[in-house]
Amino acid sequence: MKPVDTMPHRRRNPLTGEWVTVSPQRTARPWQGEETAEASAPTNSYDPACYLCPGNTRATGASNPNYVGPWAFDNDFPALSDAQATPVQSELLSVPGGAPELFTASPVTGRCRVLCYHPDHRKTLSTLSTEEASAVVALWVEEVRSLRAQYQWVQVFENRGAAMGCSNPHPHGQIWAVDSLPNEAVKELAQQEAWLDAHGSVLLQVYREQEAALGDRLVLDNAHWTAVVPYWAVWPFETLVLPKRHIEHLDGLQPDEQRMLADLLGTLMRGYDVLFNTPCPYTMGWHGAPGTEATPAWQLHAHLYPPLLRSASVRKHMVGYEMLSEVQRDLTPESAAARLRDAVAGVMSR
Ligand code: H2U
Ligand code: ZN
């Protein structure tokens, strides 16, 4: 065993420049805390009360078409819109000797989309066929292509499961497209650009090659894609999905890459479901290059963050030291990768 398998240490996330504390010795501790109820999966292919099922009426009175493949619409309750807000001027601005820079605001405009993956209410990315999942990837590509023309940052994501605050089990994801760069984008852009300047290479390309050579954090691999538990993973079974060639955003994917991605995602998600013996909750999302100008430092990637720790009923909470000082994990990324790899291998041998 290496010291990092048993001794507390910190690892640096080169994509954000932030650190994570790893405490492998703590995996032995007993658990007397909360056990989340296991997620129950819907049993009917159509739910008359679901606002995303085909033909149903949404909360605003709009009705869904009888869609047969993936379908997207503008979120009826968008977090962002194209209406321009004048920054709110604090009343403190008028206080003599005040410090207005402590009350900084900025306008933000954007567009929010909801993407239904499939008309069947029971389906999930893990139970779609490769054909059906490829159609979802094709919709991501199409949406990203049109939204990138107008917005700086196009965030494709999915929250799955009640544990992640998802209100509806109908298979769906979202896109928030904004005219400015959010925090995570700013960090990842700065780190990737600094790497290119210093090394003349693409950070995540080099990282993927290193992980392929090392092997102990690899989970799944095909002709065009690799999934790894990153060296700096924060969530216990977090994975990073990387393309094998340099691609800036989803709209750069070739048909074969789209299909292989659908295949890899389906297998990975089935692996998660098997590992936790439940439809595994997660937040998953794509980070693609900002804007439409070439950003050679940026490599397209997806982050997959399941909140579960040791079983379907024990989730990780980001509290205490993690909120106040630094994120921390117990299980090493290497042992998480080994367990996930086994689950995925089981899925593939079926
Ligand atoms: P969740 O992934 O958090 O369940 O979100 C589903 C989205 O669907 C949510 O952002 C939108 C909500 O605003 N929605 C509609 O656009 N129309 C509706 O009739 C209900 C929900
Ligand atoms: Zn539904």
mmCIF file of C-alpha atoms and ligand atoms in Angstrom:
data_model
loop_
_atom_site.group_PDB
_atom_site.id
_atom_site.type_symbol
_atom_site.label_atom_id
_atom_site.label_comp_id
_atom_site.label_asym_id
_atom_site.label_seq_id
_atom_site.Cartn_x
_atom_site.Cartn_y
_atom_site.Cartn_z
ATOM 1 C CA MET A 1 0.000 0.000 0.000
ATOM 2 C CA LYS A 2 1.151 3.522 -0.783
ATOM 3 C CA PRO A 3 0.995 6.215 1.932
ATOM 4 C CA VAL A 4 -1.847 7.913 0.021
ATOM 5 C CA ASP A 5 -3.953 4.761 0.507
ATOM 6 C CA THR A 6 -3.916 5.034 4.283
ATOM 7 C CA MET A 7 -2.690 8.468 5.404
ATOM 8 C CA PRO A 8 -4.420 11.872 5.366
ATOM 9 C CA HIS A 9 -3.200 14.107 2.561
ATOM 10 C CA ARG A 10 -4.382 16.873 0.215
ATOM 11 C CA ARG A 11 -4.739 16.682 -3.557
ATOM 12 C CA ARG A 12 -4.889 19.608 -5.955
ATOM 13 C CA ASN A 13 -7.527 19.961 -8.644
ATOM 14 C CA PRO A 14 -5.612 21.350 -11.640
ATOM 15 C CA LEU A 15 -8.873 22.373 -13.349
ATOM 16 C CA THR A 16 -9.870 24.770 -10.572
ATOM 17 C CA GLY A 17 -6.647 25.237 -8.585
ATOM 18 C CA GLU A 18 -8.512 24.157 -5.432
ATOM 19 C CA TRP A 19 -7.491 21.474 -2.940
ATOM 20 C CA VAL A 20 -9.329 18.515 -1.432
ATOM 21 C CA THR A 21 -8.432 16.810 1.855
ATOM 22 C CA VAL A 22 -8.328 13.002 1.609
ATOM 23 C CA SER A 23 -8.695 10.982 4.842
ATOM 24 C CA PRO A 24 -8.633 7.286 3.809
ATOM 25 C CA GLN A 25 -8.296 6.056 7.401
ATOM 26 C CA ARG A 26 -11.804 7.379 8.145
ATOM 27 C CA THR A 27 -13.623 4.831 5.978
ATOM 28 C CA ALA A 28 -13.527 2.491 8.988
ATOM 29 C CA ARG A 29 -15.711 4.765 11.119
ATOM 30 C CA PRO A 30 -19.182 3.535 12.148
ATOM 31 C CA TRP A 31 -22.235 5.224 10.692
ATOM 32 C CA GLN A 32 -25.018 6.282 13.020
ATOM 33 C CA GLY A 33 -26.284 9.220 11.023
ATOM 34 C CA GLU A 34 -29.066 9.746 8.557
ATOM 35 C CA GLU A 35 -30.013 6.951 6.200
ATOM 36 C CA THR A 36 -31.841 8.416 3.216
ATOM 37 C CA ALA A 37 -34.869 6.473 2.055
ATOM 38 C CA GLU A 38 -34.179 4.541 -1.137
ATOM 39 C CA ALA A 39 -35.500 6.164 -4.266
ATOM 40 C CA SER A 40 -38.643 4.561 -5.633
ATOM 41 C CA ALA A 41 -38.826 4.340 -9.400
ATOM 42 C CA PRO A 42 -42.051 5.133 -11.303
ATOM 43 C CA THR A 43 -43.918 2.091 -12.593
ATOM 44 C CA ASN A 44 -46.101 3.600 -15.334
ATOM 45 C CA SER A 45 -44.875 4.739 -18.746
ATOM 46 C CA TYR A 46 -47.372 7.603 -18.631
ATOM 47 C CA ASP A 47 -48.295 9.712 -15.609
ATOM 48 C CA PRO A 48 -51.321 11.988 -16.105
ATOM 49 C CA ALA A 49 -50.008 14.293 -13.346
ATOM 50 C CA CYS A 50 -46.510 14.673 -14.886
ATOM 51 C CA TYR A 51 -45.828 18.062 -16.466
ATOM 52 C CA LEU A 52 -43.311 16.519 -18.857
ATOM 53 C CA CYS A 53 -45.241 13.528 -20.231
ATOM 54 C CA PRO A 54 -46.411 13.885 -23.874
ATOM 55 C CA GLY A 55 -49.778 15.586 -24.361
ATOM 56 C CA ASN A 56 -49.960 16.846 -20.748
ATOM 57 C CA THR A 57 -50.633 20.404 -19.644
ATOM 58 C CA ARG A 58 -47.818 22.220 -17.853
ATOM 59 C CA ALA A 59 -48.156 24.488 -14.801
ATOM 60 C CA THR A 60 -48.558 27.541 -17.026
ATOM 61 C CA GLY A 61 -51.306 25.994 -19.141
ATOM 62 C CA ALA A 62 -49.078 25.254 -22.162
ATOM 63 C CA SER A 63 -49.557 21.756 -23.531
ATOM 64 C CA ASN A 64 -46.799 19.359 -24.492
ATOM 65 C CA PRO A 65 -46.836 17.924 -28.005
ATOM 66 C CA ASN A 66 -47.159 14.168 -28.392
ATOM 67 C CA TYR A 67 -43.399 13.952 -28.787
ATOM 68 C CA VAL A 68 -41.861 10.598 -29.683
ATOM 69 C CA GLY A 69 -38.133 11.403 -29.414
ATOM 70 C CA PRO A 70 -36.175 13.905 -27.298
ATOM 71 C CA TRP A 71 -37.890 17.300 -27.111
ATOM 72 C CA ALA A 72 -36.846 20.705 -25.709
ATOM 73 C CA PHE A 73 -38.840 23.746 -24.618
ATOM 74 C CA ASP A 74 -38.205 27.072 -22.859
ATOM 75 C CA ASN A 75 -38.451 26.673 -19.085
ATOM 76 C CA ASP A 76 -41.740 28.164 -17.884
ATOM 77 C CA PHE A 77 -40.043 29.342 -14.671
ATOM 78 C CA PRO A 78 -36.634 30.436 -15.959
ATOM 79 C CA ALA A 79 -33.924 31.495 -13.525
ATOM 80 C CA LEU A 80 -32.624 33.852 -16.223
ATOM 81 C CA SER A 81 -34.230 35.785 -19.014
ATOM 82 C CA ASP A 82 -33.297 38.242 -21.738
ATOM 83 C CA ALA A 83 -34.747 41.133 -19.769
ATOM 84 C CA GLN A 84 -31.941 43.522 -18.757
ATOM 85 C CA ALA A 85 -31.864 44.527 -15.093
ATOM 86 C CA THR A 86 -30.140 47.741 -14.126
ATOM 87 C CA PRO A 87 -27.790 46.795 -11.263
ATOM 88 C CA VAL A 88 -29.450 47.498 -7.957
ATOM 89 C CA GLN A 89 -27.813 50.506 -6.392
ATOM 90 C CA SER A 90 -27.502 50.060 -2.680
ATOM 91 C CA GLU A 91 -28.959 52.789 -0.523
ATOM 92 C CA LEU A 92 -25.564 52.770 1.196
ATOM 93 C CA LEU A 93 -24.118 54.439 -1.905
ATOM 94 C CA SER A 94 -25.495 57.659 -0.616
ATOM 95 C CA VAL A 95 -23.929 57.277 2.845
ATOM 96 C CA PRO A 96 -21.079 59.772 3.200
ATOM 97 C CA GLY A 97 -17.760 57.896 3.245
ATOM 98 C CA GLY A 98 -19.559 54.650 2.263
ATOM 99 C CA ALA A 99 -17.916 51.716 0.482
ATOM 100 C CA PRO A 100 -20.059 51.057 -2.618
ATOM 101 C CA GLU A 101 -17.627 48.395 -3.891
ATOM 102 C CA LEU A 102 -18.933 46.170 -1.100
ATOM 103 C CA PHE A 103 -22.334 46.223 -2.785
ATOM 104 C CA THR A 104 -21.475 45.279 -6.345
ATOM 105 C CA ALA A 105 -24.119 43.916 -8.694
ATOM 106 C CA SER A 106 -24.116 43.191 -12.384
ATOM 107 C CA PRO A 107 -26.862 42.498 -14.905
ATOM 108 C CA VAL A 108 -27.258 38.959 -16.249
ATOM 109 C CA THR A 109 -29.307 37.737 -19.151
ATOM 110 C CA GLY A 110 -29.864 34.196 -20.272
ATOM 111 C CA ARG A 111 -32.169 31.510 -21.488
ATOM 112 C CA CYS A 112 -33.290 28.323 -19.717
ATOM 113 C CA ARG A 113 -34.359 25.202 -21.577
ATOM 114 C CA VAL A 114 -35.884 21.932 -20.390
ATOM 115 C CA LEU A 115 -34.947 18.790 -22.360
ATOM 116 C CA CYS A 116 -37.192 15.735 -22.211
ATOM 117 C CA TYR A 117 -35.080 12.692 -23.071
ATOM 118 C CA HIS A 118 -37.897 10.298 -23.892
ATOM 119 C CA PRO A 119 -41.705 10.165 -23.810
ATOM 120 C CA ASP A 120 -41.674 7.156 -21.429
ATOM 121 C CA HIS A 121 -42.025 8.446 -17.845
ATOM 122 C CA ARG A 122 -40.125 5.453 -16.389
ATOM 123 C CA LYS A 123 -36.955 5.740 -18.451
ATOM 124 C CA THR A 124 -33.597 7.104 -17.313
ATOM 125 C CA LEU A 125 -30.306 7.645 -19.160
ATOM 126 C CA SER A 126 -29.316 4.261 -17.735
ATOM 127 C CA THR A 127 -32.295 2.460 -19.261
ATOM 128 C CA LEU A 128 -32.408 4.141 -22.682
ATOM 129 C CA SER A 129 -31.075 2.076 -25.593
ATOM 130 C CA THR A 130 -27.899 3.372 -27.246
ATOM 131 C CA GLU A 131 -30.101 4.539 -30.141
ATOM 132 C CA GLU A 132 -32.366 6.499 -27.796
ATOM 133 C CA ALA A 133 -29.449 7.943 -25.818
ATOM 134 C CA SER A 134 -27.771 8.971 -29.115
ATOM 135 C CA ALA A 135 -30.865 11.020 -29.901
ATOM 136 C CA VAL A 136 -30.435 12.801 -26.539
ATOM 137 C CA VAL A 137 -26.782 13.539 -27.371
ATOM 138 C CA ALA A 138 -27.888 14.839 -30.795
ATOM 139 C CA LEU A 139 -30.336 17.193 -29.073
ATOM 140 C CA TRP A 140 -27.547 18.466 -26.765
ATOM 141 C CA VAL A 141 -25.431 19.121 -29.882
ATOM 142 C CA GLU A 142 -28.222 20.993 -31.652
ATOM 143 C CA GLU A 143 -29.135 23.095 -28.592
ATOM 144 C CA VAL A 144 -25.508 23.970 -27.835
ATOM 145 C CA ARG A 145 -24.924 24.966 -31.455
ATOM 146 C CA SER A 146 -27.785 27.448 -31.481
ATOM 147 C CA LEU A 147 -27.348 28.795 -27.919
ATOM 148 C CA ARG A 148 -23.588 29.325 -28.282
ATOM 149 C CA ALA A 149 -24.260 31.760 -31.106
ATOM 150 C CA GLN A 150 -25.920 34.070 -28.597
ATOM 151 C CA TYR A 151 -24.579 33.280 -25.132
ATOM 152 C CA GLN A 152 -21.119 33.164 -23.562
ATOM 153 C CA TRP A 153 -21.700 30.068 -21.463
ATOM 154 C CA VAL A 154 -24.005 27.161 -22.256
ATOM 155 C CA GLN A 155 -24.471 24.824 -19.298
ATOM 156 C CA VAL A 156 -26.042 21.481 -20.220
ATOM 157 C CA PHE A 157 -26.934 19.542 -17.067
ATOM 158 C CA GLU A 158 -29.171 17.020 -15.396
ATOM 159 C CA ASN A 159 -30.265 16.649 -11.783
ATOM 160 C CA ARG A 160 -31.542 13.200 -11.185
ATOM 161 C CA GLY A 161 -33.328 11.906 -8.125
ATOM 162 C CA ALA A 162 -35.063 13.432 -5.140
ATOM 163 C CA ALA A 163 -31.720 13.372 -3.269
ATOM 164 C CA MET A 164 -30.494 16.019 -5.741
ATOM 165 C CA GLY A 165 -33.609 18.151 -5.464
ATOM 166 C CA CYS A 166 -35.116 16.956 -8.722
ATOM 167 C CA SER A 167 -38.845 17.392 -8.559
ATOM 168 C CA ASN A 168 -39.889 15.063 -11.354
ATOM 169 C CA PRO A 169 -38.699 11.530 -12.254
ATOM 170 C CA HIS A 170 -39.573 11.992 -15.941
ATOM 171 C CA PRO A 171 -36.246 11.625 -17.839
ATOM 172 C CA HIS A 172 -35.119 15.186 -18.458
ATOM 173 C CA GLY A 173 -32.237 17.612 -18.243
ATOM 174 C CA GLN A 174 -31.825 21.350 -18.498
ATOM 175 C CA ILE A 175 -29.721 23.998 -20.201
ATOM 176 C CA TRP A 176 -28.970 27.394 -18.773
ATOM 177 C CA ALA A 177 -27.287 29.695 -21.280
ATOM 178 C CA VAL A 178 -25.879 32.980 -19.941
ATOM 179 C CA ASP A 179 -24.198 36.086 -21.295
ATOM 180 C CA SER A 180 -21.420 36.069 -18.678
ATOM 181 C CA LEU A 181 -19.000 33.490 -17.267
ATOM 182 C CA PRO A 182 -20.112 31.860 -14.003
ATOM 183 C CA ASN A 183 -17.623 31.023 -11.229
ATOM 184 C CA GLU A 184 -16.719 27.463 -12.274
ATOM 185 C CA ALA A 185 -16.151 28.575 -15.870
ATOM 186 C CA VAL A 186 -13.855 31.397 -14.769
ATOM 187 C CA LYS A 187 -11.721 29.008 -12.673
ATOM 188 C CA GLU A 188 -11.502 26.291 -15.329
ATOM 189 C CA LEU A 189 -10.710 28.788 -18.083
ATOM 190 C CA ALA A 190 -7.902 30.423 -16.091
ATOM 191 C CA GLN A 191 -6.350 27.054 -15.175
ATOM 192 C CA GLN A 192 -6.566 25.608 -18.687
ATOM 193 C CA GLU A 193 -5.152 28.782 -20.263
ATOM 194 C CA ALA A 194 -2.305 28.930 -17.746
ATOM 195 C CA TRP A 195 -1.479 25.291 -18.550
ATOM 196 C CA LEU A 196 -1.396 25.950 -22.293
ATOM 197 C CA ASP A 197 0.842 28.989 -21.759
ATOM 198 C CA ALA A 198 3.234 27.095 -19.514
ATOM 199 C CA HIS A 199 3.351 23.725 -21.314
ATOM 200 C CA GLY A 200 2.083 24.299 -24.848
ATOM 201 C CA SER A 201 -0.395 21.432 -24.408
ATOM 202 C CA VAL A 202 -4.049 20.936 -23.448
ATOM 203 C CA LEU A 203 -4.350 20.215 -19.706
ATOM 204 C CA LEU A 204 -7.135 17.641 -19.927
ATOM 205 C CA GLN A 205 -5.567 15.899 -22.929
ATOM 206 C CA VAL A 206 -2.352 15.388 -20.984
ATOM 207 C CA TYR A 207 -4.339 14.360 -17.911
ATOM 208 C CA ARG A 208 -6.328 11.747 -19.863
ATOM 209 C CA GLU A 209 -3.141 10.275 -21.344
ATOM 210 C CA GLN A 210 -1.552 10.067 -17.886
ATOM 211 C CA GLU A 211 -4.635 8.361 -16.430
ATOM 212 C CA ALA A 212 -4.672 5.872 -19.320
ATOM 213 C CA ALA A 213 -1.041 5.006 -18.575
ATOM 214 C CA LEU A 214 -1.568 4.760 -14.793
ATOM 215 C CA GLY A 215 -4.845 2.859 -15.006
ATOM 216 C CA ASP A 216 -5.928 2.815 -11.362
ATOM 217 C CA ARG A 217 -8.616 5.497 -11.675
ATOM 218 C CA LEU A 218 -9.989 4.403 -15.069
ATOM 219 C CA VAL A 219 -13.610 3.269 -15.052
ATOM 220 C CA LEU A 220 -14.609 2.911 -18.684
ATOM 221 C CA ASP A 221 -13.030 3.481 -22.065
ATOM 222 C CA ASN A 222 -14.024 3.202 -25.744
ATOM 223 C CA ALA A 223 -12.705 4.366 -29.122
ATOM 224 C CA HIS A 224 -13.592 8.029 -28.482
ATOM 225 C CA TRP A 225 -14.190 8.474 -24.738
ATOM 226 C CA THR A 226 -12.734 7.773 -21.296
ATOM 227 C CA ALA A 227 -14.388 7.940 -17.860
ATOM 228 C CA VAL A 228 -12.178 8.260 -14.774
ATOM 229 C CA VAL A 229 -12.618 8.988 -11.100
ATOM 230 C CA PRO A 230 -10.430 12.099 -11.090
ATOM 231 C CA TYR A 231 -7.341 12.135 -8.877
ATOM 232 C CA TRP A 232 -8.863 15.167 -7.107
ATOM 233 C CA ALA A 233 -12.458 13.846 -6.856
ATOM 234 C CA VAL A 234 -14.500 15.423 -4.066
ATOM 235 C CA TRP A 235 -17.720 13.403 -4.238
ATOM 236 C CA PRO A 236 -17.089 9.734 -3.303
ATOM 237 C CA PHE A 237 -17.896 8.267 -6.731
ATOM 238 C CA GLU A 238 -17.472 11.363 -8.891
ATOM 239 C CA THR A 239 -16.382 10.755 -12.500
ATOM 240 C CA LEU A 240 -14.967 12.878 -15.293
ATOM 241 C CA VAL A 241 -15.833 11.996 -18.911
ATOM 242 C CA LEU A 242 -13.256 13.038 -21.506
ATOM 243 C CA PRO A 243 -13.119 12.825 -25.304
ATOM 244 C CA LYS A 244 -9.954 11.357 -26.804
ATOM 245 C CA ARG A 245 -9.405 14.164 -29.276
ATOM 246 C CA HIS A 246 -9.371 17.876 -28.657
ATOM 247 C CA ILE A 247 -12.990 19.122 -28.853
ATOM 248 C CA GLU A 248 -14.090 22.479 -27.466
ATOM 249 C CA HIS A 249 -17.819 21.938 -27.052
ATOM 250 C CA LEU A 250 -20.583 19.418 -27.718
ATOM 251 C CA ASP A 251 -21.369 20.983 -31.102
ATOM 252 C CA GLY A 252 -17.964 19.731 -32.325
ATOM 253 C CA LEU A 253 -18.895 16.053 -31.913
ATOM 254 C CA GLN A 254 -18.954 13.845 -35.012
ATOM 255 C CA PRO A 255 -21.835 11.313 -35.400
ATOM 256 C CA ASP A 256 -19.601 8.411 -34.386
ATOM 257 C CA GLU A 257 -18.419 10.302 -31.285
ATOM 258 C CA GLN A 258 -22.034 11.049 -30.368
ATOM 259 C CA ARG A 259 -22.942 7.397 -30.609
ATOM 260 C CA MET A 260 -19.937 6.221 -28.614
ATOM 261 C CA LEU A 261 -20.724 8.832 -25.982
ATOM 262 C CA ALA A 262 -24.302 7.580 -25.695
ATOM 263 C CA ASP A 263 -22.941 4.061 -25.297
ATOM 264 C CA LEU A 264 -20.398 5.063 -22.633
ATOM 265 C CA LEU A 265 -22.888 7.149 -20.648
ATOM 266 C CA GLY A 266 -25.472 4.368 -20.674
ATOM 267 C CA THR A 267 -22.969 1.798 -19.417
ATOM 268 C CA LEU A 268 -21.564 4.166 -16.787
ATOM 269 C CA MET A 269 -25.025 5.043 -15.472
ATOM 270 C CA ARG A 270 -25.995 1.368 -15.355
ATOM 271 C CA GLY A 271 -22.786 0.761 -13.391
ATOM 272 C CA TYR A 272 -23.830 3.411 -10.850
ATOM 273 C CA ASP A 273 -27.317 1.891 -10.542
ATOM 274 C CA VAL A 274 -25.787 -1.558 -9.920
ATOM 275 C CA LEU A 275 -23.185 -0.247 -7.453
ATOM 276 C CA PHE A 276 -25.853 1.378 -5.275
ATOM 277 C CA ASN A 277 -28.642 -1.060 -6.108
ATOM 278 C CA THR A 278 -30.985 1.858 -6.821
ATOM 279 C CA PRO A 279 -31.587 4.396 -9.613
ATOM 280 C CA CYS A 280 -28.500 6.403 -8.609
ATOM 281 C CA PRO A 281 -29.113 10.127 -8.024
ATOM 282 C CA TYR A 282 -26.590 12.575 -9.494
ATOM 283 C CA THR A 283 -25.874 15.952 -10.974
ATOM 284 C CA MET A 284 -24.218 15.604 -14.346
ATOM 285 C CA GLY A 285 -23.155 18.398 -16.652
ATOM 286 C CA TRP A 286 -20.989 19.425 -19.582
ATOM 287 C CA HIS A 287 -18.276 22.031 -19.509
ATOM 288 C CA GLY A 288 -17.534 23.321 -22.986
ATOM 289 C CA ALA A 289 -15.491 26.306 -24.128
ATOM 290 C CA PRO A 290 -17.026 29.751 -23.562
ATOM 291 C CA GLY A 291 -18.152 31.916 -26.477
ATOM 292 C CA THR A 292 -17.700 31.101 -30.126
ATOM 293 C CA GLU A 293 -14.104 32.215 -30.633
ATOM 294 C CA ALA A 294 -11.525 29.417 -30.676
ATOM 295 C CA THR A 295 -10.347 28.550 -27.144
ATOM 296 C CA PRO A 296 -7.512 26.091 -27.805
ATOM 297 C CA ALA A 297 -6.785 25.603 -24.088
ATOM 298 C CA TRP A 298 -10.277 24.279 -23.364
ATOM 299 C CA GLN A 299 -11.126 20.601 -23.559
ATOM 300 C CA LEU A 300 -14.776 19.506 -23.469
ATOM 301 C CA HIS A 301 -15.594 17.343 -20.436
ATOM 302 C CA ALA A 302 -18.501 16.173 -18.302
ATOM 303 C CA HIS A 303 -18.597 16.045 -14.511
ATOM 304 C CA LEU A 304 -20.779 13.410 -12.894
ATOM 305 C CA TYR A 305 -21.457 13.987 -9.208
ATOM 306 C CA PRO A 306 -23.478 11.316 -7.376
ATOM 307 C CA PRO A 307 -24.075 12.298 -3.725
ATOM 308 C CA LEU A 308 -24.003 8.717 -2.393
ATOM 309 C CA LEU A 309 -21.267 7.543 -0.055
ATOM 310 C CA ARG A 310 -21.516 3.887 0.827
ATOM 311 C CA SER A 311 -24.977 2.763 -0.203
ATOM 312 C CA ALA A 312 -28.239 4.054 -1.570
ATOM 313 C CA SER A 313 -29.196 5.118 1.928
ATOM 314 C CA VAL A 314 -26.033 6.897 3.106
ATOM 315 C CA ARG A 315 -25.254 10.124 1.325
ATOM 316 C CA LYS A 316 -22.316 12.450 1.686
ATOM 317 C CA HIS A 317 -23.021 15.855 3.191
ATOM 318 C CA MET A 318 -20.818 18.828 2.370
ATOM 319 C CA VAL A 319 -20.896 20.390 5.839
ATOM 320 C CA GLY A 320 -18.673 21.432 8.733
ATOM 321 C CA TYR A 321 -15.001 21.629 7.742
ATOM 322 C CA GLU A 322 -16.071 21.335 4.112
ATOM 323 C CA MET A 323 -18.241 24.454 4.209
ATOM 324 C CA LEU A 324 -15.857 26.340 6.434
ATOM 325 C CA SER A 325 -12.388 25.282 5.291
ATOM 326 C CA GLU A 326 -11.918 22.728 2.520
ATOM 327 C CA VAL A 327 -13.785 19.882 0.867
ATOM 328 C CA GLN A 328 -12.842 16.445 2.182
ATOM 329 C CA ARG A 329 -13.344 12.797 1.294
ATOM 330 C CA ASP A 330 -12.763 9.509 3.123
ATOM 331 C CA LEU A 331 -12.693 6.752 0.489
ATOM 332 C CA THR A 332 -9.742 7.230 -1.899
ATOM 333 C CA PRO A 333 -10.518 7.978 -5.555
ATOM 334 C CA GLU A 334 -8.576 4.794 -6.413
ATOM 335 C CA SER A 335 -10.786 2.537 -4.301
ATOM 336 C CA ALA A 336 -13.921 4.277 -5.560
ATOM 337 C CA ALA A 337 -12.715 3.699 -9.153
ATOM 338 C CA ALA A 338 -12.051 0.013 -8.430
ATOM 339 C CA ARG A 339 -15.587 -0.487 -7.080
ATOM 340 C CA LEU A 340 -17.205 1.424 -9.915
ATOM 341 C CA ARG A 341 -15.070 -0.451 -12.466
ATOM 342 C CA ASP A 342 -16.275 -3.780 -11.041
ATOM 343 C CA ALA A 343 -19.897 -2.663 -11.225
ATOM 344 C CA VAL A 344 -19.433 -1.476 -14.824
ATOM 345 C CA ALA A 345 -17.670 -4.740 -15.767
ATOM 346 C CA GLY A 346 -20.649 -6.642 -14.342
ATOM 347 C CA VAL A 347 -23.033 -4.573 -16.459
ATOM 348 C CA MET A 348 -20.958 -5.168 -19.599
ATOM 349 C CA SER A 349 -20.750 -8.925 -19.136
ATOM 350 C CA ARG A 350 -24.545 -9.302 -19.003
HETATM 351 P P1 H2U B 1 -35.978 19.671 -12.168
HETATM 352 O O1 H2U B 1 -34.930 19.036 -13.041
HETATM 353 O O2 H2U B 1 -35.388 20.402 -11.015
HETATM 354 O O3 H2U B 1 -37.096 18.761 -11.799
HETATM 355 O O4 H2U B 1 -36.598 20.839 -13.058
HETATM 356 C C1 H2U B 1 -37.550 20.724 -14.033
HETATM 357 C C2 H2U B 1 -37.735 22.107 -14.637
HETATM 358 O O5 H2U B 1 -38.976 22.162 -15.294
HETATM 359 C C3 H2U B 1 -37.715 23.226 -13.607
HETATM 360 O O6 H2U B 1 -36.650 24.096 -13.889
HETATM 361 C C4 H2U B 1 -39.516 23.440 -15.177
HETATM 362 C C5 H2U B 1 -39.056 23.915 -13.801
HETATM 363 O O7 H2U B 1 -38.939 25.316 -13.799
HETATM 364 N N1 H2U B 1 -40.951 23.391 -15.338
HETATM 365 C C6 H2U B 1 -41.537 24.011 -16.419
HETATM 366 O O8 H2U B 1 -40.849 24.645 -17.221
HETATM 367 N N2 H2U B 1 -42.891 23.907 -16.602
HETATM 368 C C7 H2U B 1 -43.738 23.279 -15.742
HETATM 369 O O9 H2U B 1 -44.927 23.210 -15.980
HETATM 370 C C8 H2U B 1 -43.201 22.681 -14.498
HETATM 371 C C9 H2U B 1 -41.715 22.671 -14.345
HETATM 372 ZN ZN ZN B 2 -43.791 11.990 -17.272
#
